[in-house]
mmCIF file of C-alpha atoms in Angstrom:
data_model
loop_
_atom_site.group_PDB
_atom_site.id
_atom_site.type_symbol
_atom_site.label_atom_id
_atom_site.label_comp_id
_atom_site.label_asym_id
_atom_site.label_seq_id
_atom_site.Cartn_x
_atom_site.Cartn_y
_atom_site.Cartn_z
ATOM 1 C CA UNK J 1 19.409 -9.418 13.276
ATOM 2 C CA UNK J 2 18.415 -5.469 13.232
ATOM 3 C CA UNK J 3 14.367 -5.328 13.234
ATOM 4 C CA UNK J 4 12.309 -3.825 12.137
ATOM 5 C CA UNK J 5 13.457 -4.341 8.438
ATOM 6 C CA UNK J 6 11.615 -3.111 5.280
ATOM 7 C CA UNK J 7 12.179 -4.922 1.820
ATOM 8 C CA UNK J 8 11.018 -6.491 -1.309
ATOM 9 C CA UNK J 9 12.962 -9.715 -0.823
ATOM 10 C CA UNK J 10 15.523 -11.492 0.976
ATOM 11 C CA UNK J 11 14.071 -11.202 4.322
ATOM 12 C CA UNK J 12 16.455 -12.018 7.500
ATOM 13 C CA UNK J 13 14.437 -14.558 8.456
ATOM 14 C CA UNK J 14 14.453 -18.158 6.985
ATOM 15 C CA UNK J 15 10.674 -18.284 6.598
ATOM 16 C CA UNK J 16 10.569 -21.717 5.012
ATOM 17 C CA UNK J 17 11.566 -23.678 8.004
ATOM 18 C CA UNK J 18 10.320 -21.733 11.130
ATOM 19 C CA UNK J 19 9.653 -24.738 13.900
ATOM 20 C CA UNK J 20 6.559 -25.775 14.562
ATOM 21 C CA UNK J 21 7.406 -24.391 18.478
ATOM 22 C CA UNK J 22 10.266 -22.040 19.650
ATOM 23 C CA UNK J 23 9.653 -22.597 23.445
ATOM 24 C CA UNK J 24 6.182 -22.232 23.921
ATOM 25 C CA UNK J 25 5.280 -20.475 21.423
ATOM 26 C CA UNK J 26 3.818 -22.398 18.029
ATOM 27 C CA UNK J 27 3.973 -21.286 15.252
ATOM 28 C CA UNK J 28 0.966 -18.984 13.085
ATOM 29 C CA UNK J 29 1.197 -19.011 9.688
ATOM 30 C CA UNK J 30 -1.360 -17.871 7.140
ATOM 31 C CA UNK J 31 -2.371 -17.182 3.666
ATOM 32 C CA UNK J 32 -5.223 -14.718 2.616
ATOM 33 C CA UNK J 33 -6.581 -13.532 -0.352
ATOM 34 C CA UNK J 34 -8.965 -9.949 -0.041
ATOM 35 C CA UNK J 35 -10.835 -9.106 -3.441
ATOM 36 C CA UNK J 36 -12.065 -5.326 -3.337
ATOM 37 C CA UNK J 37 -14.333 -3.917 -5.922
ATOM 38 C CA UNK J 38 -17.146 -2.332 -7.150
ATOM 39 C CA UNK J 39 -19.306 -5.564 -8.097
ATOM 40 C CA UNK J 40 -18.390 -8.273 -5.493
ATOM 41 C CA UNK J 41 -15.715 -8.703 -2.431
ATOM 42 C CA UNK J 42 -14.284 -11.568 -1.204
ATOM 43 C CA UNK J 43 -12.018 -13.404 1.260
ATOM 44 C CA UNK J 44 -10.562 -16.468 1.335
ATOM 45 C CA UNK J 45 -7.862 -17.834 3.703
ATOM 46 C CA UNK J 46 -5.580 -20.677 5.708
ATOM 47 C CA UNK J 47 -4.605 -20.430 8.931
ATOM 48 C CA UNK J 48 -2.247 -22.447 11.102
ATOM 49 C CA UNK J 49 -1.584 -22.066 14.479
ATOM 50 C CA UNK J 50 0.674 -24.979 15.528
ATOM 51 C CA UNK J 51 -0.913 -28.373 14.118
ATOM 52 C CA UNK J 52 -3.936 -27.102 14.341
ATOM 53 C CA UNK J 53 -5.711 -25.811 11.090
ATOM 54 C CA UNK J 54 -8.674 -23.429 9.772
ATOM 55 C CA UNK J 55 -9.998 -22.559 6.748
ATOM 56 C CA UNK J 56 -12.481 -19.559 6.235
ATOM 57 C CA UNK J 57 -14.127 -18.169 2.957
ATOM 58 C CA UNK J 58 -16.329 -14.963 2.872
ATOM 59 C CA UNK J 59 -18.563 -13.506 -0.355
ATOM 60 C CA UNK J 60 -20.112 -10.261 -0.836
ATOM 61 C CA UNK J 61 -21.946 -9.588 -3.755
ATOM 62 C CA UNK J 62 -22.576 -5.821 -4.144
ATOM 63 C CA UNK J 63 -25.215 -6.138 -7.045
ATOM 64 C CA UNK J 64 -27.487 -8.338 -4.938
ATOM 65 C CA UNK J 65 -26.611 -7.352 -1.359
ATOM 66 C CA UNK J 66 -25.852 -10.894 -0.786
ATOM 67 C CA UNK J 67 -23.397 -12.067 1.853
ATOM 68 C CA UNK J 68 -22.142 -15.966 3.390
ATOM 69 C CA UNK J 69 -19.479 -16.701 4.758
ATOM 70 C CA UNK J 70 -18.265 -20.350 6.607
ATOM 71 C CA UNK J 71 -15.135 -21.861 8.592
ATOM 72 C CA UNK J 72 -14.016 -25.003 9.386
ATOM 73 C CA UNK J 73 -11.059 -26.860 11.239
ATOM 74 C CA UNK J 74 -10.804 -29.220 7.983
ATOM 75 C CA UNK J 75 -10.027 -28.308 4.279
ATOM 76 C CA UNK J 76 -13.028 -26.272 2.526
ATOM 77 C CA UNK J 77 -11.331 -24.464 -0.364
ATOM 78 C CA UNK J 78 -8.487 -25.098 -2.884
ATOM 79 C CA UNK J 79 -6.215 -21.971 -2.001
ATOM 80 C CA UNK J 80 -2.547 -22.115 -3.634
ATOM 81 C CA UNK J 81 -0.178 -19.841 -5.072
ATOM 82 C CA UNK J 82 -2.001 -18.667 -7.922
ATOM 83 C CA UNK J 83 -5.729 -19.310 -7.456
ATOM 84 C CA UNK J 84 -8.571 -20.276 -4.725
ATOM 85 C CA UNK J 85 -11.462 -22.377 -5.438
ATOM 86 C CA UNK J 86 -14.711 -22.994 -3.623
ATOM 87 C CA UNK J 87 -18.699 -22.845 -3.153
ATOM 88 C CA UNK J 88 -19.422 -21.645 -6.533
ATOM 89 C CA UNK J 89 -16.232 -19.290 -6.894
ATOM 90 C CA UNK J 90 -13.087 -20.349 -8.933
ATOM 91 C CA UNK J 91 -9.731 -17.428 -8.969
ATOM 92 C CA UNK J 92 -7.029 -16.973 -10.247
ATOM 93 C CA UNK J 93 -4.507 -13.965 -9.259
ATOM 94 C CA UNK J 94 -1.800 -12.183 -10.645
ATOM 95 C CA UNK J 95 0.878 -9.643 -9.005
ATOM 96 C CA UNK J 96 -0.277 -6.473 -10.310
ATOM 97 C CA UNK J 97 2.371 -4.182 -7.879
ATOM 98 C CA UNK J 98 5.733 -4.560 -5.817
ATOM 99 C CA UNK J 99 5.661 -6.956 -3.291
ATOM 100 C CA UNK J 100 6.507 -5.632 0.403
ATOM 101 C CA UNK J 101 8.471 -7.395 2.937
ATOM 102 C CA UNK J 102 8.462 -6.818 6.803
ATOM 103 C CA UNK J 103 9.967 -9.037 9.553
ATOM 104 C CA UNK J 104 9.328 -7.482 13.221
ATOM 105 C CA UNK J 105 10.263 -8.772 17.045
ATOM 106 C CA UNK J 106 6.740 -9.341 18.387
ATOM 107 C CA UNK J 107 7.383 -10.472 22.145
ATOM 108 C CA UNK J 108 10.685 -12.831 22.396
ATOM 109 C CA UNK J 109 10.325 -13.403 18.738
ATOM 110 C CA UNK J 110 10.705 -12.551 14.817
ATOM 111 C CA UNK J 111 7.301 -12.168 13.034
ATOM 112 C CA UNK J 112 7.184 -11.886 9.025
ATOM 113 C CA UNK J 113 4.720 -10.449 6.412
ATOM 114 C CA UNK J 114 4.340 -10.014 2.867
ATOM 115 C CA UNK J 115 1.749 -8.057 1.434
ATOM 116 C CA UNK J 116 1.311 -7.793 -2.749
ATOM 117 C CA UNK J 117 -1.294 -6.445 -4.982
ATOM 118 C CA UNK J 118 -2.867 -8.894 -6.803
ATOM 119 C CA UNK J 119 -5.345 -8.449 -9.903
ATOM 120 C CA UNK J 120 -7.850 -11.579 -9.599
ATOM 121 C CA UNK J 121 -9.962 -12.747 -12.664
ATOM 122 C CA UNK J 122 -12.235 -15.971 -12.782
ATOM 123 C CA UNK J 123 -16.120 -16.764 -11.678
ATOM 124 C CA UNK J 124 -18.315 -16.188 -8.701
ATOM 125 C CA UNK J 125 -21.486 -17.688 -8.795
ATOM 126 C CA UNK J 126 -21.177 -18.228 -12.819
ATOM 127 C CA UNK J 127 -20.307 -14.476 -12.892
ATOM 128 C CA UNK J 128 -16.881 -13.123 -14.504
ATOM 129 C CA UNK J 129 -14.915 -10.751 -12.800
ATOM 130 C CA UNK J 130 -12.188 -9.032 -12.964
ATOM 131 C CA UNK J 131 -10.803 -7.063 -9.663
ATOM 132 C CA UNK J 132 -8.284 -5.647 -7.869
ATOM 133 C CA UNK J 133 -6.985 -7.393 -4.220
ATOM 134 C CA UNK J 134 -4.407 -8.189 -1.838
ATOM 135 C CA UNK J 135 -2.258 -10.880 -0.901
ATOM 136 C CA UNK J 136 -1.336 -11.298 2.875
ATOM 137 C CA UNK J 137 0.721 -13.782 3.466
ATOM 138 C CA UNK J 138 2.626 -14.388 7.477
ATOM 139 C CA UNK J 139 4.061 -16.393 9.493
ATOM 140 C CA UNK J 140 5.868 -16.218 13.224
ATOM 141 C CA UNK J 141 5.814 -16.996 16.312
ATOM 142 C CA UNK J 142 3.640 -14.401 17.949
ATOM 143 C CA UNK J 143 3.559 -13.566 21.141
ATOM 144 C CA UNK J 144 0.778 -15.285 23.579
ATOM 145 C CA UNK J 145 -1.763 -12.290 23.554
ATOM 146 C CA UNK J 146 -1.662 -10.527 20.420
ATOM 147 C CA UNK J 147 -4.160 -7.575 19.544
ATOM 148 C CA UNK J 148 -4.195 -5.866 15.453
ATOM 149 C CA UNK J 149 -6.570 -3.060 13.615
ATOM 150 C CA UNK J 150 -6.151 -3.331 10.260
ATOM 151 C CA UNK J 151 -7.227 -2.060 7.055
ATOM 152 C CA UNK J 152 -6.815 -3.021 3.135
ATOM 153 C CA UNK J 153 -8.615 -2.076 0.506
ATOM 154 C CA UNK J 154 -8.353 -1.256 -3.489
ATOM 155 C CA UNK J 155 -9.774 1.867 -5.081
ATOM 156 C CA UNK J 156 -8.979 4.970 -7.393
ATOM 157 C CA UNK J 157 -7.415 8.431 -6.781
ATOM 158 C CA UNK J 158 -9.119 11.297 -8.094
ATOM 159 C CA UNK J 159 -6.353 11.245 -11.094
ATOM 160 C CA UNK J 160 -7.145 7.977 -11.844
ATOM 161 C CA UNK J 161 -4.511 6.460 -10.006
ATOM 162 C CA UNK J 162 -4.845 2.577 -9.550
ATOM 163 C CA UNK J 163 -4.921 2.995 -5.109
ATOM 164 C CA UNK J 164 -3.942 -0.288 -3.068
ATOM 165 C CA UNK J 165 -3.246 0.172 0.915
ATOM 166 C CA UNK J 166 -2.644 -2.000 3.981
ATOM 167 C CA UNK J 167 -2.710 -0.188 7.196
ATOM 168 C CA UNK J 168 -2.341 -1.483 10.475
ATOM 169 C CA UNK J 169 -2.024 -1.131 14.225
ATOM 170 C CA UNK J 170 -0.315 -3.779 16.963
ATOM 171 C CA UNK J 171 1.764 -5.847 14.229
ATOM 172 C CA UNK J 172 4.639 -4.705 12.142
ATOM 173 C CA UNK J 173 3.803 -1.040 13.013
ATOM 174 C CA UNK J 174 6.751 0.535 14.046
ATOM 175 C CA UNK J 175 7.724 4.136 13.052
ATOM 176 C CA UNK J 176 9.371 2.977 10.168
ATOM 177 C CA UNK J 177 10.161 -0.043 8.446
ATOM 178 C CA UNK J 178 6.694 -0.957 9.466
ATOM 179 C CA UNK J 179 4.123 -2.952 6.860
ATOM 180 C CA UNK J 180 1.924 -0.191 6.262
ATOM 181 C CA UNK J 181 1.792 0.692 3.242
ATOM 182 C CA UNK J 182 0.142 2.571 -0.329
ATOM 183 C CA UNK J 183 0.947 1.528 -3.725
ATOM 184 C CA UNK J 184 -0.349 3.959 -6.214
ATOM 185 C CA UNK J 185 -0.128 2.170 -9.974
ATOM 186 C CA UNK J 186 1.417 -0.739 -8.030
ATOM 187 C CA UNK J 187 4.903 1.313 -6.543
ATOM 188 C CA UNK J 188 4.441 1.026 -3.067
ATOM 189 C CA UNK J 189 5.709 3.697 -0.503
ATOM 190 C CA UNK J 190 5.356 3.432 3.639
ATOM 191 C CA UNK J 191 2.673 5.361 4.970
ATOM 192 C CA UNK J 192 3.263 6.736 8.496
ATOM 193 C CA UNK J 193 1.177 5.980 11.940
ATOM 194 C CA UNK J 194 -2.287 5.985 11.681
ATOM 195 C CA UNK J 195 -4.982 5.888 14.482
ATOM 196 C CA UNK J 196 -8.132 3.317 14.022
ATOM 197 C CA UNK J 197 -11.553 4.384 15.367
ATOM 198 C CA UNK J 198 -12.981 2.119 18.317
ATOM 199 C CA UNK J 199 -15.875 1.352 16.002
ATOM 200 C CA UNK J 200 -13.667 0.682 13.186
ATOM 201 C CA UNK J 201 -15.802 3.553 10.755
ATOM 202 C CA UNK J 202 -12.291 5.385 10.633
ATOM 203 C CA UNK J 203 -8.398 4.820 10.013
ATOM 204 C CA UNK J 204 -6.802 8.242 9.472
ATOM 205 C CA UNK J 205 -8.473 10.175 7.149
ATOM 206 C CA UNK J 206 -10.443 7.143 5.678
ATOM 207 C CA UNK J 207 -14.161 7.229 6.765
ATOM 208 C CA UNK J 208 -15.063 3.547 6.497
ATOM 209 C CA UNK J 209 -18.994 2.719 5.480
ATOM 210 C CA UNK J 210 -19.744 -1.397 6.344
ATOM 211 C CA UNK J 211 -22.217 -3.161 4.647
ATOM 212 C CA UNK J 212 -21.424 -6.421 5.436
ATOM 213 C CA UNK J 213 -19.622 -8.359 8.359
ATOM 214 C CA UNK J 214 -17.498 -11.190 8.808
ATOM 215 C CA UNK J 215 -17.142 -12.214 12.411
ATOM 216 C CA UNK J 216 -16.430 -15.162 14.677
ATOM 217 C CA UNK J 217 -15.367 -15.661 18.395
ATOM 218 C CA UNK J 218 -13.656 -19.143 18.642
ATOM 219 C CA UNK J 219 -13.213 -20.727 22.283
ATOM 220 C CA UNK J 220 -10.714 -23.430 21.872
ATOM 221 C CA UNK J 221 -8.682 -25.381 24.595
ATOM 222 C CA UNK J 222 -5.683 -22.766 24.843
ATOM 223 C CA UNK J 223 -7.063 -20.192 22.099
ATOM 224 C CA UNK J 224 -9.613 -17.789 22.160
ATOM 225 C CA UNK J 225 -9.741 -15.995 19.097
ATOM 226 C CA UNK J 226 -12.850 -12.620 18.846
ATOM 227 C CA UNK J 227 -12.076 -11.747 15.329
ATOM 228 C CA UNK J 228 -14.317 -9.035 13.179
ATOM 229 C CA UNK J 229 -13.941 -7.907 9.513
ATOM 230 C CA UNK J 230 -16.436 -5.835 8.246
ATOM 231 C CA UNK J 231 -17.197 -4.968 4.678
ATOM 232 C CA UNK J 232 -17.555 -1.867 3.032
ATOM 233 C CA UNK J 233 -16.551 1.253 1.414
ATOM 234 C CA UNK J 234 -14.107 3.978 1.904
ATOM 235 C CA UNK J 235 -14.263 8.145 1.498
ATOM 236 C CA UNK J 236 -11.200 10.371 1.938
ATOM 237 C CA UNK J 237 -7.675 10.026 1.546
ATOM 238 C CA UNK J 238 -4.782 7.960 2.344
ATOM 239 C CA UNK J 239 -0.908 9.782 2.720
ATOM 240 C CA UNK J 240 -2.257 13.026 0.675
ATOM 241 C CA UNK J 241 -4.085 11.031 -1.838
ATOM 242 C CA UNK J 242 -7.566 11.410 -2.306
ATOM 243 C CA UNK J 243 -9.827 8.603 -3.155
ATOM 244 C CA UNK J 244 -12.151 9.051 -5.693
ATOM 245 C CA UNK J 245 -13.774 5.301 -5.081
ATOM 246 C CA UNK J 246 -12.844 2.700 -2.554
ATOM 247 C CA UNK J 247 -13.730 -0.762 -1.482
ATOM 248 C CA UNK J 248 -12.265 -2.943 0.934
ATOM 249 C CA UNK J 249 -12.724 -3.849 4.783
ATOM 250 C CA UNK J 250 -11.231 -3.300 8.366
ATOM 251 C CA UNK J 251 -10.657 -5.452 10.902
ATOM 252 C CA UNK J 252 -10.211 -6.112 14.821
ATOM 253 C CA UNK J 253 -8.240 -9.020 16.159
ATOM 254 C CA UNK J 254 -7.874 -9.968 19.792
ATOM 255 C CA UNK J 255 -6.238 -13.633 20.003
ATOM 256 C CA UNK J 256 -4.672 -15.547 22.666
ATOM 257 C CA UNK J 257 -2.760 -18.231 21.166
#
């Protein structure tokens, strides 16, 4: 198998039936779902690191400031292929660009990722919306300490481009073939390396303005997990493209698992 490797399908990696363990290492799977816009931004996601099993949900409503957020080791949301439901919100999503594919040797193993744009329509709180988002969906056996930055978000270009990116830093971010990416009216093309500021208020020539913050430190029996995702907007420009609006969030990840 030749990694890093850069698709839209067909990965070299059968990710159906990864086992649970290869040697010591268990297997990490996980689904999330990031809505970006103007009005309201949200998060939803499962995670899976062995047997073990999270689920995490995050709102924040623009128009109202609001913000809440919960996790649990049992199920709290309805989260499948096509929509998400819980506290009050009820998606569904659509793919609104091309899908892209990355499998990568993290430590003595293959990791894989797909990220698509997704256009998400339904209720939060009783109130319709209509927004763009990304998918993130991966799975591998990662290596025991793993570290990430990374950034997605949904916006427009000052042409009036529809802007979707996913940036990152410590997985999948080789060179080339890595998963970082920028679809501009849903065509995606690989962005090169990128540098994240400490305090996560830059990636490249984003400037990143939080509002609100998603974090958690989990202290488990052989995982600790410091995990923060804040909320926000974004000024600048991505790969030569300049943003005339964006929304979206960044993230630090420092897991041993």
């Amino acid at each position: 198998m030749t990694l890093p490797w850069r698709g839209s399908a067909n990965p070299p990696l059968d990710v159906d039936h990864l086992p649970l363990f290869r040697g010591l290492r268990p297997l990490k799977k996980w689904r999330y779902l990031g809505v970006y816009g103007p009005d309201v931004q949200m998060c939803v996601g499962i995670a899976r690191i062995g047997p073990a099993y999270q689920a995490f949900w995050a709102v924040h409503n623009r128009r109202t400031d609001g913000f809440r957020d919960r996790a649990a080791l049992w199920p709290i949301v309805r989260f499948d292929e096509a929509s998400a439901r819980f506290d009050h919100v009820d998606v569904f999503y659509d793919r609104a660009g091309d899908p892209v594919e990355v499998v990568s040797r993290h430590g003595k193993y293959p990791i894989w990722t797909r990220k698509t744009p997704v256009r998400v329509t339904g209720t939060i709180d009783g109130v319709a919306i209509d927004s763009p988002g990304l998918l993130d969906e991966s799975a591998g056996h990662h290596a025991r300490v793993t570290k990430w930055s990374w950034s997605a978000g949904c916006g427009t270009s000052d042409t009036g481009a529809a802007i979707t990116w996913n940036i990152t830093d410590g997985v999948h971010d080789s060179p080339t073939n890595s998963e970082r990416t920028l679809w501009v009216d849903g065509v995606p093309r690989e962005v090169g390396p990128v540098e994240f500021a400490a305090d996560l208020s830059r990636v490249g020539s984003l400037e990143f303005h939080a509002e609100r913050e998603r974090a958690r430190h989990d202290r488990m029996i052989l995982i600790d997990s410091n995990y923060r995702q804040p909320f926000g907007t974004f000024t600048g420009s991505i790969d030569g493209v300049t943003l005339r609006d964006g929304y979206g969030v960044m993230e630090r990840h420092d897991v041993r698992w």
